[in-house]
CSV table of C-alpha atoms and ligand atoms in Angstrom, one decimal:
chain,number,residue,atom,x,y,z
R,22,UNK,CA,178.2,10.4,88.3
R,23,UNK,CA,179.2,10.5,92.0
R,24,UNK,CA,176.9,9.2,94.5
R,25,UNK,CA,175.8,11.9,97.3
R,26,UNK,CA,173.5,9.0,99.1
R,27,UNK,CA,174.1,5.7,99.3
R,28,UNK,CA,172.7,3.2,102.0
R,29,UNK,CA,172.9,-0.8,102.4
R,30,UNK,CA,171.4,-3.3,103.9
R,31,UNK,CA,169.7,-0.4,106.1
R,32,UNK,CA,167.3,-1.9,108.8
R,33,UNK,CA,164.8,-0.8,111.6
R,34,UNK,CA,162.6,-2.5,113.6
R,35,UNK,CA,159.7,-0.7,115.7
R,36,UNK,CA,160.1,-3.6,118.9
R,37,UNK,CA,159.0,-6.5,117.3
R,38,UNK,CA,157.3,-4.5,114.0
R,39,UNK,CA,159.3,-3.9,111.0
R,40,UNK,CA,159.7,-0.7,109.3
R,41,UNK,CA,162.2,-1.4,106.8
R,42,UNK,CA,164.1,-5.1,106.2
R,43,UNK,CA,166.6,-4.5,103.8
R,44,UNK,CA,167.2,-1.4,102.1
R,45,UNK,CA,170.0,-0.5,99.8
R,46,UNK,CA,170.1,2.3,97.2
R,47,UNK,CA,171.7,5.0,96.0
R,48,UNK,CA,171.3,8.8,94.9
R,49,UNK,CA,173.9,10.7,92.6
R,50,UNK,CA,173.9,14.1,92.9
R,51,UNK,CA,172.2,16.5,91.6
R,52,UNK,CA,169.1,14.0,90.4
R,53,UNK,CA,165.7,14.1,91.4
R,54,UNK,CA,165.2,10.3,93.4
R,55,UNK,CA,161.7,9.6,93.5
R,56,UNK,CA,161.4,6.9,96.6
R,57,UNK,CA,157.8,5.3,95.7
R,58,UNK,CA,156.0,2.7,97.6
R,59,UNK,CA,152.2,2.0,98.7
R,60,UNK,CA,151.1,3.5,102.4
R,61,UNK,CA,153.3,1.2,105.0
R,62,UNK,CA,156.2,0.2,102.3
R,63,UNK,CA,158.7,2.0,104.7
R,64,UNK,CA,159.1,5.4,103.1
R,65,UNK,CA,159.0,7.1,106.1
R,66,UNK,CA,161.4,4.9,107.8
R,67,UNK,CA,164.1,5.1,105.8
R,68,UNK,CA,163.9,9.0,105.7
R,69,UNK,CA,163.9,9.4,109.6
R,70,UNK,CA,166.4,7.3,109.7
R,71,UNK,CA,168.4,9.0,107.4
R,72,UNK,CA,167.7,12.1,109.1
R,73,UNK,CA,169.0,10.9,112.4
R,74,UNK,CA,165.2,10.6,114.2
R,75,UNK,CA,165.3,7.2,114.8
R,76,UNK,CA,168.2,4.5,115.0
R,77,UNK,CA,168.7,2.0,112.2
R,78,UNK,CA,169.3,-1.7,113.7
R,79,UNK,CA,171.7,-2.6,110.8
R,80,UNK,CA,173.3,-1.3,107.7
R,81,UNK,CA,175.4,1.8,106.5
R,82,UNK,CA,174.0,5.2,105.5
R,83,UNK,CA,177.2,6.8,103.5
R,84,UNK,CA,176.8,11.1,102.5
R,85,UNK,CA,179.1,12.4,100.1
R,86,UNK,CA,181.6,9.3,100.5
R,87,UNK,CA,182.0,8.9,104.3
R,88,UNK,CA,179.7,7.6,106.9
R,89,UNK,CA,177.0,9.8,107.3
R,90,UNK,CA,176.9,11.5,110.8
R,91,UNK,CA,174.1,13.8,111.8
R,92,UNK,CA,175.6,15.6,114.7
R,93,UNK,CA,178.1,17.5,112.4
R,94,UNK,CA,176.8,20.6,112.0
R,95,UNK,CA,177.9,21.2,108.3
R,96,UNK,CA,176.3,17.5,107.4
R,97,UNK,CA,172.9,19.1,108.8
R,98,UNK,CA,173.4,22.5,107.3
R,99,UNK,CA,173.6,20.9,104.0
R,100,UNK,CA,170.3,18.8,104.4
R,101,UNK,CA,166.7,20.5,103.7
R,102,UNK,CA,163.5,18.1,105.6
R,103,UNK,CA,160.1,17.7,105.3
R,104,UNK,CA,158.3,15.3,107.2
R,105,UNK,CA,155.2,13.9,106.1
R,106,UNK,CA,153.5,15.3,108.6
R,107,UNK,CA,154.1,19.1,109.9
R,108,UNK,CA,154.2,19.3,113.6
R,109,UNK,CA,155.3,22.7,114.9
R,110,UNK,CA,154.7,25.9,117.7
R,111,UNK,CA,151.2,25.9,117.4
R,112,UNK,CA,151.1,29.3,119.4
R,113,UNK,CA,154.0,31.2,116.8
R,114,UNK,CA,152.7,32.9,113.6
R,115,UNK,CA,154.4,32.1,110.5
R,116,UNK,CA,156.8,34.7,110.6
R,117,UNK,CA,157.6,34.2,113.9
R,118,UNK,CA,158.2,30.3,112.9
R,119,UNK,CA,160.5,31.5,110.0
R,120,UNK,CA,162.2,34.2,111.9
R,121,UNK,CA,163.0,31.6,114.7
R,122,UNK,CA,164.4,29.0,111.7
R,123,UNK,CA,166.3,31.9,110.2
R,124,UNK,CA,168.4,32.0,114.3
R,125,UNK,CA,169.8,28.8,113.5
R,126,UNK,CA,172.0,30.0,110.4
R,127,UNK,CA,174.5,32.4,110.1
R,128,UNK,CA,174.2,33.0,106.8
R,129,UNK,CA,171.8,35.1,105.4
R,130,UNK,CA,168.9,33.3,104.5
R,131,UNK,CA,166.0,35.6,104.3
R,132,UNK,CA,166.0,36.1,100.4
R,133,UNK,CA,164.9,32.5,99.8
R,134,UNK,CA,162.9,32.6,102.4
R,135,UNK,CA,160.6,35.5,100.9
R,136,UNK,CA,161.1,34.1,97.5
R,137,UNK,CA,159.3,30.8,98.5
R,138,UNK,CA,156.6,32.6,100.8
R,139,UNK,CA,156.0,34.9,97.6
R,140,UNK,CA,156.4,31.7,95.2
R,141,UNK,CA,153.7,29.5,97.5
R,142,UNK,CA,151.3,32.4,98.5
R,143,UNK,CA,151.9,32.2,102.1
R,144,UNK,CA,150.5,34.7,104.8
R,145,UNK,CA,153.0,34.9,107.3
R,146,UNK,CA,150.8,36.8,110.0
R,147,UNK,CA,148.6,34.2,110.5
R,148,UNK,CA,149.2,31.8,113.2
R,149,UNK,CA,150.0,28.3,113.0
R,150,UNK,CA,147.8,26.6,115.0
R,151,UNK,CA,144.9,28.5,113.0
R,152,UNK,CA,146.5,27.0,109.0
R,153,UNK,CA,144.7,24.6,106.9
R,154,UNK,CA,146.9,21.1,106.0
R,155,UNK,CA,148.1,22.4,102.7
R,156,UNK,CA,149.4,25.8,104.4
R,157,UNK,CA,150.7,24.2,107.1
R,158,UNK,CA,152.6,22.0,104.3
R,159,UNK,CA,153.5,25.2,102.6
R,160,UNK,CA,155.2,26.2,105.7
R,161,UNK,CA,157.2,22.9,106.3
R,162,UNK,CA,158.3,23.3,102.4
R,163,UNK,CA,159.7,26.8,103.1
R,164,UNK,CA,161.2,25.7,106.5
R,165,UNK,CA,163.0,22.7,104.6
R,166,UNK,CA,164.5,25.0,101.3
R,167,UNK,CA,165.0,28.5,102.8
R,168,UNK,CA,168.4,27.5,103.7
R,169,UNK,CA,169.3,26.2,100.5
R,170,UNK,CA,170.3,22.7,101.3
R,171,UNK,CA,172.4,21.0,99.1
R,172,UNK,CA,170.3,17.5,100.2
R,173,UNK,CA,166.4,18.4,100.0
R,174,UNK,CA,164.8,14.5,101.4
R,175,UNK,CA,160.7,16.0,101.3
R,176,UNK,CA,158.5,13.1,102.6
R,177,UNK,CA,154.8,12.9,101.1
R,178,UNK,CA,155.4,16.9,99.8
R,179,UNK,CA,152.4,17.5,98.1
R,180,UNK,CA,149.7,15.6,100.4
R,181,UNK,CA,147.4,18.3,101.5
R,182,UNK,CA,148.2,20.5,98.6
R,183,UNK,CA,146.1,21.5,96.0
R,184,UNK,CA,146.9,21.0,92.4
R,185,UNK,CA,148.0,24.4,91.7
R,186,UNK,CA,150.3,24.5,94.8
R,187,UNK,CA,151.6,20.9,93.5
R,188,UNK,CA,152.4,22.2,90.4
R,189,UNK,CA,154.0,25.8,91.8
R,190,UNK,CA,156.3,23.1,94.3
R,191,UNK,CA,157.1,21.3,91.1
R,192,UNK,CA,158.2,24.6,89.8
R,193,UNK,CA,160.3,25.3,92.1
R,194,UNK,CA,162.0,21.5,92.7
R,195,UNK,CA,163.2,21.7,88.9
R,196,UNK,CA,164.6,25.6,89.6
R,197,UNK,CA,166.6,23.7,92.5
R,198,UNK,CA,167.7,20.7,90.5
R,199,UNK,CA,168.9,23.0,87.9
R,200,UNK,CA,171.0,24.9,90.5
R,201,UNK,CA,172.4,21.1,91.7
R,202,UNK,CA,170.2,20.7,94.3
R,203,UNK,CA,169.8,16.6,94.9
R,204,UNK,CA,166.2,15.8,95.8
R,205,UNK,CA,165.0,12.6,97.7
R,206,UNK,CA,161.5,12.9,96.9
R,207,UNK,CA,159.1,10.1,98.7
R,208,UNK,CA,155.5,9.4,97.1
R,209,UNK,CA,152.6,6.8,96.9
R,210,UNK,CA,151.4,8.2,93.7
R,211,UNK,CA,154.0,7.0,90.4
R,212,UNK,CA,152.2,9.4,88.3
R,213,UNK,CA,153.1,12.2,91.1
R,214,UNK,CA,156.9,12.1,90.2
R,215,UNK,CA,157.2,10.6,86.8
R,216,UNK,CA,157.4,13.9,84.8
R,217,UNK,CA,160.4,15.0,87.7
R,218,UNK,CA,162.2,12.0,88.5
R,219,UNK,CA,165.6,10.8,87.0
R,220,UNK,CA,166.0,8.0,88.9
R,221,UNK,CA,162.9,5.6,91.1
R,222,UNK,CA,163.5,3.3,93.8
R,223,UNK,CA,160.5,1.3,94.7
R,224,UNK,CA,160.2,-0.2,98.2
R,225,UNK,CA,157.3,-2.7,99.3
R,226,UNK,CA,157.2,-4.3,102.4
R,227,UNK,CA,160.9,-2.7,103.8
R,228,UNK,CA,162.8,-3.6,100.9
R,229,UNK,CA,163.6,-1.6,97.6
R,230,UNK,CA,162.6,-4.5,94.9
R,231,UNK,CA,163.6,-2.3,91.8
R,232,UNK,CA,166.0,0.5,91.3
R,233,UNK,CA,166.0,1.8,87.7
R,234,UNK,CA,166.8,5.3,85.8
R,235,UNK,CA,163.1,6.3,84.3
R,236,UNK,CA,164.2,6.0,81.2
R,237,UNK,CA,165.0,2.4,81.9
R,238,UNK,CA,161.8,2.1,83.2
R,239,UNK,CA,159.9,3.5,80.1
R,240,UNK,CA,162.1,1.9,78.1
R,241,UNK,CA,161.2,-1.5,79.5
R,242,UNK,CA,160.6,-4.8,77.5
R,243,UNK,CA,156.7,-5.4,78.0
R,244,UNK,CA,154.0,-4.7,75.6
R,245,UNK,CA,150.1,-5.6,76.3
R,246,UNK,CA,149.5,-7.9,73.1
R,247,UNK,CA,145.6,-8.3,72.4
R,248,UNK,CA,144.6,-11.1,70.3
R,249,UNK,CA,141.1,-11.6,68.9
R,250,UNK,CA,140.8,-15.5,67.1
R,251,UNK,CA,138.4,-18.3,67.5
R,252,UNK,CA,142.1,-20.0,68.4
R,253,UNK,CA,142.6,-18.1,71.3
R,254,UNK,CA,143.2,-21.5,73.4
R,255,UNK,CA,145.6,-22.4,71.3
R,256,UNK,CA,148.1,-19.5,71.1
R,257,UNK,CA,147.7,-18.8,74.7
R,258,UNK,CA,149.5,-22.5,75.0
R,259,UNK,CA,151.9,-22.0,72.7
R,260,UNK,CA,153.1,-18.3,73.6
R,261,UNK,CA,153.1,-19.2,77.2
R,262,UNK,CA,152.7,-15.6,77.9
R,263,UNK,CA,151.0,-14.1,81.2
R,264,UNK,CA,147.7,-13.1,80.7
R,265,UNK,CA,146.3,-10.2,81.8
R,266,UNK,CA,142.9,-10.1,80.7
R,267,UNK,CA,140.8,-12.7,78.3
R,268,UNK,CA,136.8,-12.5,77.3
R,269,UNK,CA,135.5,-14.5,74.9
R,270,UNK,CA,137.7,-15.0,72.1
R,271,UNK,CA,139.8,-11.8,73.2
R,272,UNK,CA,142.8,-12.0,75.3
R,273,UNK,CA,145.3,-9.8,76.3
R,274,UNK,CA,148.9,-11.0,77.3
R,275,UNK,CA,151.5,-9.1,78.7
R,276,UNK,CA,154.4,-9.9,76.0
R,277,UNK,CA,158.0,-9.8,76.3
R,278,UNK,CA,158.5,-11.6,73.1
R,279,UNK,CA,159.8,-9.3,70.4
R,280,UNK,CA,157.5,-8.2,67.6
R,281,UNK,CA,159.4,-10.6,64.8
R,282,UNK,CA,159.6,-13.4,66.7
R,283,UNK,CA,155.4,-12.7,68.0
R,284,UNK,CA,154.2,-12.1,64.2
R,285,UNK,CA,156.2,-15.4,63.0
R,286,UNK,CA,154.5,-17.3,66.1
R,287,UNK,CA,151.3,-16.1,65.1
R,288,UNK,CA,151.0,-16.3,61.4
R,289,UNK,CA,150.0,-19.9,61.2
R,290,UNK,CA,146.9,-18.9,63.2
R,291,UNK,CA,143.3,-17.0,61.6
R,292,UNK,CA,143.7,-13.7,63.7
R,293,UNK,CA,141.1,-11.2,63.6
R,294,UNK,CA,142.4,-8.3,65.7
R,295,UNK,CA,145.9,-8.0,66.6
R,296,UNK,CA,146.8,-4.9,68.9
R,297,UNK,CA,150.3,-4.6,70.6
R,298,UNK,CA,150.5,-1.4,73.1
R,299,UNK,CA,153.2,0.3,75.3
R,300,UNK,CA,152.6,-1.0,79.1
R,301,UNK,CA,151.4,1.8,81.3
R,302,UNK,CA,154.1,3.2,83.5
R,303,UNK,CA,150.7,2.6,86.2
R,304,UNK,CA,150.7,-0.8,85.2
R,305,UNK,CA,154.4,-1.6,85.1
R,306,UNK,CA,154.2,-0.1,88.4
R,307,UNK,CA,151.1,-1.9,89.9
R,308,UNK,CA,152.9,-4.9,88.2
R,309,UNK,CA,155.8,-4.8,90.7
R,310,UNK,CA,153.4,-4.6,94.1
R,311,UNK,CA,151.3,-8.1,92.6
D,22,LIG,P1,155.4,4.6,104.6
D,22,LIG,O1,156.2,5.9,104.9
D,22,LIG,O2,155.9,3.9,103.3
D,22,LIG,O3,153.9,4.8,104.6
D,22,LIG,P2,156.3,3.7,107.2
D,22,LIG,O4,157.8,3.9,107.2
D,22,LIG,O5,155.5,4.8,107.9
D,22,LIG,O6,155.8,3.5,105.7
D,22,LIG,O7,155.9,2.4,107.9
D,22,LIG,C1,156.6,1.1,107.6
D,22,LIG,C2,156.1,0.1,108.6
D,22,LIG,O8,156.5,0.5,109.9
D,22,LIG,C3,154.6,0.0,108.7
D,22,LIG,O9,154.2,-1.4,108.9
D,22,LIG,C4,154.2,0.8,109.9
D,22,LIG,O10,153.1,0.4,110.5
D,22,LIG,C5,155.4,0.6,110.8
D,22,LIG,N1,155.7,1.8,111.7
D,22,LIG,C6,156.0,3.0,111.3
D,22,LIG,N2,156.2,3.9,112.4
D,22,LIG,C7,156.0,3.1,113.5
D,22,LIG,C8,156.1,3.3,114.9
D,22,LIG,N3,156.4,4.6,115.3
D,22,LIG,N4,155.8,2.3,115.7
D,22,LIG,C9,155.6,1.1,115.2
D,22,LIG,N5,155.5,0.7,113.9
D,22,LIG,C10,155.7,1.7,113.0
């Protein structure tokens, strides 16, 4: 698979603050990258300074193999953006916004861009400064897709939008993935992009600490093993496991022992209740931020 993002070592400070330390990762094309990371991680960092809105301090940003430069025109044709927050004309109506966007192409872009007011329910007479957050969002999604961007980077996409308009963007991120469309697609919320992603990068405190495919991620090692004895004391010293939980004469590890080598471990012990379960994508998740 050929990578259409790929940056190292990227780094930007705000003065004296930092925004991101170290952060290297790559996208191929045409997957769905879900960038996750609590509020502050640096999300929004990276992407501005991907986007050419702020200068990096160090490290390379490389688009379709070559340094990425913002000032050529075809390099900014190709890329669809939505920041996390809207700002635009407050005074223009939403058609007048669109028509406006639609000056700086010379292709012909108006089909998408009535597909997507259709698709998100849009009213294009009302005026800007007058929209609720999640039509103002609406707005900033059609502005970043209407020109049908081979690079869509959407930053917090569905804050502000209600679940029905989260799902119909959904909808309409898979229909752009399945025409090739690579997505960069930057959340708080796991759960948000787990049914979407191919790939997650998580980022906490301005540097990416895991990179994985989500099936690797699923597919990972750990298991919540709940044991139930009057021995408790003792297994816990001899599996050496982490615990996550204990009450009583109930704990509950998280395992990374196989299940053989687990039920050979324990048989010399009087169990009462023995439960192994599949770790919580949440948890694995939460796991990483401890
Ligand atoms: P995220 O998008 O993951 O919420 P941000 O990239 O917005 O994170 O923020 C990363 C860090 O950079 C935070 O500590 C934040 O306070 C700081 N930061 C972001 N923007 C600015 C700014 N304009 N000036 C100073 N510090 C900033």
């Amino acid at each position: 698979m050929s990578k259409l993002l790929e940056i190292k070592h990227l780094k930007k400070y705000y003065g004296k603050t930092c925004g991101i330390e170290d952060v290297t990762l790559s996208i191929n094309e045409g997957e769905i990258y879900g960038f996750i990371g609590p509020n502050g991680a640096g999300k929004s960092t990276t992407i501005r300074t991907i986007i050419g809105l702020i200068k990096k301090n160090d490290g390379k940003i490389f688009y379709n193999g070559k340094e990425l430069d913002m000032s050529d025109i075809k390099v900014k044709e190709s890329i669809g953006y939505l920041p996390s927050e809207v700002n635009l004309y407050k005074e223009y109506t939403v058609k007048e916004m669109l028509d406006y966007h639609e000056t700086f192409y010379k292709k012909n872009i108006n089909k998408r861009r009535k597909e997507l007011v259709k698709l998100l329910k849009l009213d294009e007479l009302k005026r800007i400064e007058d929209l609720s957050l999640g039509n103002l969002k609406k707005v900033g999604i059609v502005l970043a897709l209407m020109h049908e961007p081979k690079f869509l980077i959407l930053d917090e996409p569905t804050s502000g939008l209600d679940p029905i308009m989260q799902s119909v963007l959904h909808d309409i991120l898979i229909e752009e993935k399945n025409k090739g469309t690579t997505i960069l697609y930057s959340s708080h919320v796991l759960s948000e992009v787990s049914n979407l992603c191919d790939t997650i990068g998580f980022i906490k405190n301005g540097v990416i600490i895991k990179e994985d495919s989500l099936v690797n991620i699923k597919n990972n090692s750990y298991t919540y093993l709940t044991i139930t004895s009057a021995e408790v004391d003792k297994i816990k010293k001899d599996l050496g496991l982490k615990v996550k939980e204990e009450n009583d004469n109930t704990i509950i590890f998280i395992n990374n022992i196989d299940a053989n080598t687990i039920i050979k471990k324990l048989s010399k012990y009087n169990i009462e209740r023995l439960l192994i379960e599949e770790v919580s994508l949440e948890d694995l998740f939460s796991s990483f931020y401890k």
